[in-house]
Amino acid sequence: MDSLLTANILKCGHAIHSACQQDLVRSGNPRCPICNASFLEMAEQWKYIDSLIASTPMPPAYRNWEVEILCADCHASSIALFHVEGLKCGSCGGYNSTRTGSEPAPADERNAEQQEQDELDWEAEENTREGFRRLHAALESGAEEDADLEHDDDAAHVADTGQDLDVQGNVRAFGSGGEL
């Protein structure tokens, strides 16, 4: 590194200007620009991603899809369950990984009636989430009456009881830090 600027040596062994490292941290990307290894302790971030995955179910066709990955932190190859929130390394438990396999996406083997019901369920759940978002925004602004939520029974149930309902009308827990 031919520079008069202060530099740091990262855990991976690469050098980086101190100001560049600070810029990466501020941008939310604390990884080496050369090898992509994390240069900060990421255990809390990995726990957060674990909770996101736990609260974000994949569509039925993708729930058991296994993919080959490579971890940029421990350099291990492993097989992980596919999830849109992240691919967990089987060796170090981190999510600083990249899919390396060429496994085809699973075929949706459900019949047309099952697919249609699943689509209706997903739509109903999204409507419930949207009602909750509107209620939350109204409560935040102190203008619940302006939110036009009189027709939204699920949002009213949330407001009255602090409990959320799933698509079938069953009470489900929320407030664990994840967005519905």
PDB file of C-alpha atoms in Angstrom:
ATOM      1  CA  MET A   1       0.000   0.000   0.000  1.00  0.00           C
ATOM      2  CA  ASP A   2       1.732   3.166  -1.183  1.00  0.00           C
ATOM      3  CA  SER A   3       0.021   5.803   0.891  1.00  0.00           C
ATOM      4  CA  LEU A   4       0.736   8.282   3.629  1.00  0.00           C
ATOM      5  CA  LEU A   5      -2.734   7.684   5.109  1.00  0.00           C
ATOM      6  CA  THR A   6      -3.153   5.572   8.227  1.00  0.00           C
ATOM      7  CA  ALA A   7      -3.979   1.962   7.417  1.00  0.00           C
ATOM      8  CA  ASN A   8      -5.237  -1.013   9.408  1.00  0.00           C
ATOM      9  CA  ILE A   9      -4.625  -4.712   8.892  1.00  0.00           C
ATOM     10  CA  LEU A  10      -7.924  -6.617   8.957  1.00  0.00           C
ATOM     11  CA  LYS A  11      -8.504 -10.109  10.454  1.00  0.00           C
ATOM     12  CA  CYS A  12      -8.222 -11.540   6.946  1.00  0.00           C
ATOM     13  CA  GLY A  13      -4.732 -10.018   6.549  1.00  0.00           C
ATOM     14  CA  HIS A  14      -5.613  -7.333   3.995  1.00  0.00           C
ATOM     15  CA  ALA A  15      -4.726  -3.681   4.567  1.00  0.00           C
ATOM     16  CA  ILE A  16      -7.263  -0.868   4.382  1.00  0.00           C
ATOM     17  CA  HIS A  17      -7.096   2.868   4.996  1.00  0.00           C
ATOM     18  CA  SER A  18      -8.635   3.760   8.357  1.00  0.00           C
ATOM     19  CA  ALA A  19     -10.954   6.302   6.707  1.00  0.00           C
ATOM     20  CA  CYS A  20     -12.091   3.706   4.144  1.00  0.00           C
ATOM     21  CA  GLN A  21     -12.759   1.191   6.910  1.00  0.00           C
ATOM     22  CA  GLN A  22     -14.848   3.772   8.780  1.00  0.00           C
ATOM     23  CA  ASP A  23     -16.796   4.518   5.581  1.00  0.00           C
ATOM     24  CA  LEU A  24     -17.576   0.808   5.174  1.00  0.00           C
ATOM     25  CA  VAL A  25     -18.812   0.575   8.773  1.00  0.00           C
ATOM     26  CA  ARG A  26     -20.999   3.675   8.339  1.00  0.00           C
ATOM     27  CA  SER A  27     -22.472   2.244   5.139  1.00  0.00           C
ATOM     28  CA  GLY A  28     -23.468  -0.972   6.951  1.00  0.00           C
ATOM     29  CA  ASN A  29     -21.011  -3.117   4.998  1.00  0.00           C
ATOM     30  CA  PRO A  30     -18.240  -4.102   7.447  1.00  0.00           C
ATOM     31  CA  ARG A  31     -16.462  -6.433   5.029  1.00  0.00           C
ATOM     32  CA  CYS A  32     -13.047  -6.490   3.447  1.00  0.00           C
ATOM     33  CA  PRO A  33     -13.293  -4.971  -0.040  1.00  0.00           C
ATOM     34  CA  ILE A  34     -10.825  -7.550  -1.347  1.00  0.00           C
ATOM     35  CA  CYS A  35     -12.065 -10.907   0.044  1.00  0.00           C
ATOM     36  CA  ASN A  36     -15.465  -9.972   1.533  1.00  0.00           C
ATOM     37  CA  ALA A  37     -14.592 -11.325   5.025  1.00  0.00           C
ATOM     38  CA  SER A  38     -16.342  -9.582   7.914  1.00  0.00           C
ATOM     39  CA  PHE A  39     -13.987  -7.367   9.901  1.00  0.00           C
ATOM     40  CA  LEU A  40     -16.330  -6.701  12.839  1.00  0.00           C
ATOM     41  CA  GLU A  41     -17.850  -9.132  15.337  1.00  0.00           C
ATOM     42  CA  MET A  42     -21.133 -10.126  13.665  1.00  0.00           C
ATOM     43  CA  ALA A  43     -22.705 -12.495  16.258  1.00  0.00           C
ATOM     44  CA  GLU A  44     -25.544 -10.089  17.102  1.00  0.00           C
ATOM     45  CA  GLN A  45     -26.278  -9.493  13.404  1.00  0.00           C
ATOM     46  CA  TRP A  46     -26.381 -13.249  12.792  1.00  0.00           C
ATOM     47  CA  LYS A  47     -28.861 -13.655  15.697  1.00  0.00           C
ATOM     48  CA  TYR A  48     -31.026 -10.952  14.116  1.00  0.00           C
ATOM     49  CA  ILE A  49     -30.982 -12.769  10.762  1.00  0.00           C
ATOM     50  CA  ASP A  50     -31.870 -16.016  12.588  1.00  0.00           C
ATOM     51  CA  SER A  51     -34.954 -14.252  14.003  1.00  0.00           C
ATOM     52  CA  LEU A  52     -35.881 -12.850  10.569  1.00  0.00           C
ATOM     53  CA  ILE A  53     -35.708 -16.331   9.080  1.00  0.00           C
ATOM     54  CA  ALA A  54     -37.776 -17.776  11.917  1.00  0.00           C
ATOM     55  CA  SER A  55     -40.493 -15.162  11.327  1.00  0.00           C
ATOM     56  CA  THR A  56     -40.457 -15.307   7.518  1.00  0.00           C
ATOM     57  CA  PRO A  57     -41.654 -18.671   6.249  1.00  0.00           C
ATOM     58  CA  MET A  58     -40.703 -19.631   2.741  1.00  0.00           C
ATOM     59  CA  PRO A  59     -43.395 -20.766   0.266  1.00  0.00           C
ATOM     60  CA  PRO A  60     -44.004 -24.527   0.531  1.00  0.00           C
ATOM     61  CA  ALA A  61     -42.066 -25.390  -2.622  1.00  0.00           C
ATOM     62  CA  TYR A  62     -38.881 -23.771  -1.224  1.00  0.00           C
ATOM     63  CA  ARG A  63     -39.018 -24.825   2.447  1.00  0.00           C
ATOM     64  CA  ASN A  64     -36.672 -27.807   2.086  1.00  0.00           C
ATOM     65  CA  TRP A  65     -34.508 -26.587  -0.792  1.00  0.00           C
ATOM     66  CA  GLU A  66     -30.853 -27.161   0.013  1.00  0.00           C
ATOM     67  CA  VAL A  67     -28.143 -25.194  -1.760  1.00  0.00           C
ATOM     68  CA  GLU A  68     -24.358 -25.306  -1.761  1.00  0.00           C
ATOM     69  CA  ILE A  69     -22.675 -22.234  -0.239  1.00  0.00           C
ATOM     70  CA  LEU A  70     -19.225 -20.813   0.479  1.00  0.00           C
ATOM     71  CA  CYS A  71     -18.654 -18.727   3.608  1.00  0.00           C
ATOM     72  CA  ALA A  72     -16.460 -15.649   3.157  1.00  0.00           C
ATOM     73  CA  ASP A  73     -15.587 -15.619   6.889  1.00  0.00           C
ATOM     74  CA  CYS A  74     -14.460 -19.208   7.576  1.00  0.00           C
ATOM     75  CA  HIS A  75     -13.953 -20.256   3.912  1.00  0.00           C
ATOM     76  CA  ALA A  76     -15.953 -23.463   4.455  1.00  0.00           C
ATOM     77  CA  SER A  77     -18.230 -24.977   1.848  1.00  0.00           C
ATOM     78  CA  SER A  78     -21.483 -26.379   3.184  1.00  0.00           C
ATOM     79  CA  ILE A  79     -25.092 -27.141   2.359  1.00  0.00           C
ATOM     80  CA  ALA A  80     -27.713 -24.678   3.630  1.00  0.00           C
ATOM     81  CA  LEU A  81     -31.468 -24.419   3.507  1.00  0.00           C
ATOM     82  CA  PHE A  82     -32.312 -21.697   1.004  1.00  0.00           C
ATOM     83  CA  HIS A  83     -33.928 -18.576   2.448  1.00  0.00           C
ATOM     84  CA  VAL A  84     -34.331 -15.110   0.972  1.00  0.00           C
ATOM     85  CA  GLU A  85     -33.028 -13.522   4.207  1.00  0.00           C
ATOM     86  CA  GLY A  86     -29.714 -15.377   4.145  1.00  0.00           C
ATOM     87  CA  LEU A  87     -27.787 -18.613   3.736  1.00  0.00           C
ATOM     88  CA  LYS A  88     -26.396 -19.844   7.062  1.00  0.00           C
ATOM     89  CA  CYS A  89     -22.916 -21.341   7.068  1.00  0.00           C
ATOM     90  CA  GLY A  90     -22.929 -24.879   8.450  1.00  0.00           C
ATOM     91  CA  SER A  91     -19.436 -24.384   9.851  1.00  0.00           C
ATOM     92  CA  CYS A  92     -19.351 -20.992  11.636  1.00  0.00           C
ATOM     93  CA  GLY A  93     -23.079 -20.158  11.740  1.00  0.00           C
ATOM     94  CA  GLY A  94     -22.619 -16.826   9.966  1.00  0.00           C
ATOM     95  CA  TYR A  95     -24.506 -15.419   7.010  1.00  0.00           C
ATOM     96  CA  ASN A  96     -21.584 -13.921   5.087  1.00  0.00           C
ATOM     97  CA  SER A  97     -22.022 -16.578   2.427  1.00  0.00           C
ATOM     98  CA  THR A  98     -22.581 -16.948  -1.285  1.00  0.00           C
ATOM     99  CA  ARG A  99     -24.448 -19.631  -3.160  1.00  0.00           C
ATOM    100  CA  THR A 100     -21.937 -21.612  -5.202  1.00  0.00           C
ATOM    101  CA  GLY A 101     -24.016 -24.542  -6.446  1.00  0.00           C
ATOM    102  CA  SER A 102     -26.172 -24.601  -9.527  1.00  0.00           C
ATOM    103  CA  GLU A 103     -29.094 -26.484  -8.009  1.00  0.00           C
ATOM    104  CA  PRO A 104     -32.273 -25.822  -9.969  1.00  0.00           C
ATOM    105  CA  ALA A 105     -35.152 -24.221  -8.104  1.00  0.00           C
ATOM    106  CA  PRO A 106     -37.604 -26.795  -6.819  1.00  0.00           C
ATOM    107  CA  ALA A 107     -40.600 -27.539  -9.003  1.00  0.00           C
ATOM    108  CA  ASP A 108     -43.945 -26.574  -7.578  1.00  0.00           C
ATOM    109  CA  GLU A 109     -45.659 -29.935  -7.493  1.00  0.00           C
ATOM    110  CA  ARG A 110     -48.886 -28.810  -5.880  1.00  0.00           C
ATOM    111  CA  ASN A 111     -52.083 -29.084  -7.851  1.00  0.00           C
ATOM    112  CA  ALA A 112     -53.814 -25.989  -9.194  1.00  0.00           C
ATOM    113  CA  GLU A 113     -56.347 -25.933  -6.328  1.00  0.00           C
ATOM    114  CA  GLN A 114     -53.574 -25.995  -3.683  1.00  0.00           C
ATOM    115  CA  GLN A 115     -51.662 -23.269  -5.517  1.00  0.00           C
ATOM    116  CA  GLU A 116     -54.767 -21.085  -5.715  1.00  0.00           C
ATOM    117  CA  GLN A 117     -55.483 -21.569  -1.991  1.00  0.00           C
ATOM    118  CA  ASP A 118     -51.869 -20.744  -1.101  1.00  0.00           C
ATOM    119  CA  GLU A 119     -52.080 -17.556  -3.183  1.00  0.00           C
ATOM    120  CA  LEU A 120     -55.298 -16.563  -1.398  1.00  0.00           C
ATOM    121  CA  ASP A 121     -53.693 -17.262   1.983  1.00  0.00           C
ATOM    122  CA  TRP A 122     -50.617 -15.166   1.079  1.00  0.00           C
ATOM    123  CA  GLU A 123     -52.861 -12.323  -0.116  1.00  0.00           C
ATOM    124  CA  ALA A 124     -54.969 -12.432   3.057  1.00  0.00           C
ATOM    125  CA  GLU A 125     -51.858 -12.402   5.208  1.00  0.00           C
ATOM    126  CA  GLU A 126     -50.466  -9.417   3.295  1.00  0.00           C
ATOM    127  CA  ASN A 127     -53.778  -7.586   3.762  1.00  0.00           C
ATOM    128  CA  THR A 128     -53.527  -8.232   7.509  1.00  0.00           C
ATOM    129  CA  ARG A 129     -49.954  -6.904   7.534  1.00  0.00           C
ATOM    130  CA  GLU A 130     -51.029  -3.807   5.595  1.00  0.00           C
ATOM    131  CA  GLY A 131     -53.881  -3.190   8.047  1.00  0.00           C
ATOM    132  CA  PHE A 132     -51.421  -3.474  10.930  1.00  0.00           C
ATOM    133  CA  ARG A 133     -49.002  -1.065   9.222  1.00  0.00           C
ATOM    134  CA  ARG A 134     -51.792   1.489   8.722  1.00  0.00           C
ATOM    135  CA  LEU A 135     -52.916   1.103  12.321  1.00  0.00           C
ATOM    136  CA  HIS A 136     -49.351   1.485  13.570  1.00  0.00           C
ATOM    137  CA  ALA A 137     -48.859   4.607  11.422  1.00  0.00           C
ATOM    138  CA  ALA A 138     -52.138   6.040  12.703  1.00  0.00           C
ATOM    139  CA  LEU A 139     -51.201   5.358  16.321  1.00  0.00           C
ATOM    140  CA  GLU A 140     -47.756   6.866  15.759  1.00  0.00           C
ATOM    141  CA  SER A 141     -49.286  10.031  14.299  1.00  0.00           C
ATOM    142  CA  GLY A 142     -52.018  10.162  16.938  1.00  0.00           C
ATOM    143  CA  ALA A 143     -54.672  10.269  14.218  1.00  0.00           C
ATOM    144  CA  GLU A 144     -56.328   6.844  14.442  1.00  0.00           C
ATOM    145  CA  GLU A 145     -59.649   8.249  13.234  1.00  0.00           C
ATOM    146  CA  ASP A 146     -57.980   9.514  10.043  1.00  0.00           C
ATOM    147  CA  ALA A 147     -56.600   6.074   9.151  1.00  0.00           C
ATOM    148  CA  ASP A 148     -59.913   4.800   7.754  1.00  0.00           C
ATOM    149  CA  LEU A 149     -59.605   1.493   9.584  1.00  0.00           C
ATOM    150  CA  GLU A 150     -63.248   1.009  10.613  1.00  0.00           C
ATOM    151  CA  HIS A 151     -63.689  -1.798   8.069  1.00  0.00           C
ATOM    152  CA  ASP A 152     -60.487  -3.617   9.024  1.00  0.00           C
ATOM    153  CA  ASP A 153     -61.512  -6.145  11.707  1.00  0.00           C
ATOM    154  CA  ASP A 154     -58.025  -7.627  12.058  1.00  0.00           C
ATOM    155  CA  ALA A 155     -56.428  -4.224  12.689  1.00  0.00           C
ATOM    156  CA  ALA A 156     -59.178  -3.401  15.190  1.00  0.00           C
ATOM    157  CA  HIS A 157     -58.470  -6.681  16.992  1.00  0.00           C
ATOM    158  CA  VAL A 158     -54.784  -5.749  17.179  1.00  0.00           C
ATOM    159  CA  ALA A 159     -55.649  -2.319  18.574  1.00  0.00           C
ATOM    160  CA  ASP A 160     -58.129  -3.671  21.135  1.00  0.00           C
ATOM    161  CA  THR A 161     -56.187  -6.671  22.405  1.00  0.00           C
ATOM    162  CA  GLY A 162     -52.564  -6.247  21.354  1.00  0.00           C
ATOM    163  CA  GLN A 163     -52.840  -9.599  19.578  1.00  0.00           C
ATOM    164  CA  ASP A 164     -52.413 -10.255  15.886  1.00  0.00           C
ATOM    165  CA  LEU A 165     -54.469 -12.785  13.932  1.00  0.00           C
ATOM    166  CA  ASP A 166     -53.187 -15.159  11.300  1.00  0.00           C
ATOM    167  CA  VAL A 167     -55.046 -15.903   8.073  1.00  0.00           C
ATOM    168  CA  GLN A 168     -57.346 -18.395   9.804  1.00  0.00           C
ATOM    169  CA  GLY A 169     -58.201 -15.931  12.614  1.00  0.00           C
ATOM    170  CA  ASN A 170     -55.965 -17.601  15.212  1.00  0.00           C
ATOM    171  CA  VAL A 171     -54.042 -15.392  17.640  1.00  0.00           C
ATOM    172  CA  ARG A 172     -50.361 -15.182  16.797  1.00  0.00           C
ATOM    173  CA  ALA A 173     -47.595 -13.512  18.771  1.00  0.00           C
ATOM    174  CA  PHE A 174     -45.801 -10.462  17.486  1.00  0.00           C
ATOM    175  CA  GLY A 175     -43.643  -7.675  18.857  1.00  0.00           C
ATOM    176  CA  SER A 176     -40.471  -9.732  19.030  1.00  0.00           C
ATOM    177  CA  GLY A 177     -38.633  -7.079  17.069  1.00  0.00           C
ATOM    178  CA  GLY A 178     -39.618  -8.334  13.613  1.00  0.00           C
ATOM    179  CA  GLU A 179     -41.912  -6.521  11.224  1.00  0.00           C
ATOM    180  CA  LEU A 180     -45.145  -8.310  10.395  1.00  0.00           C
TER     181      LEU A 180
END
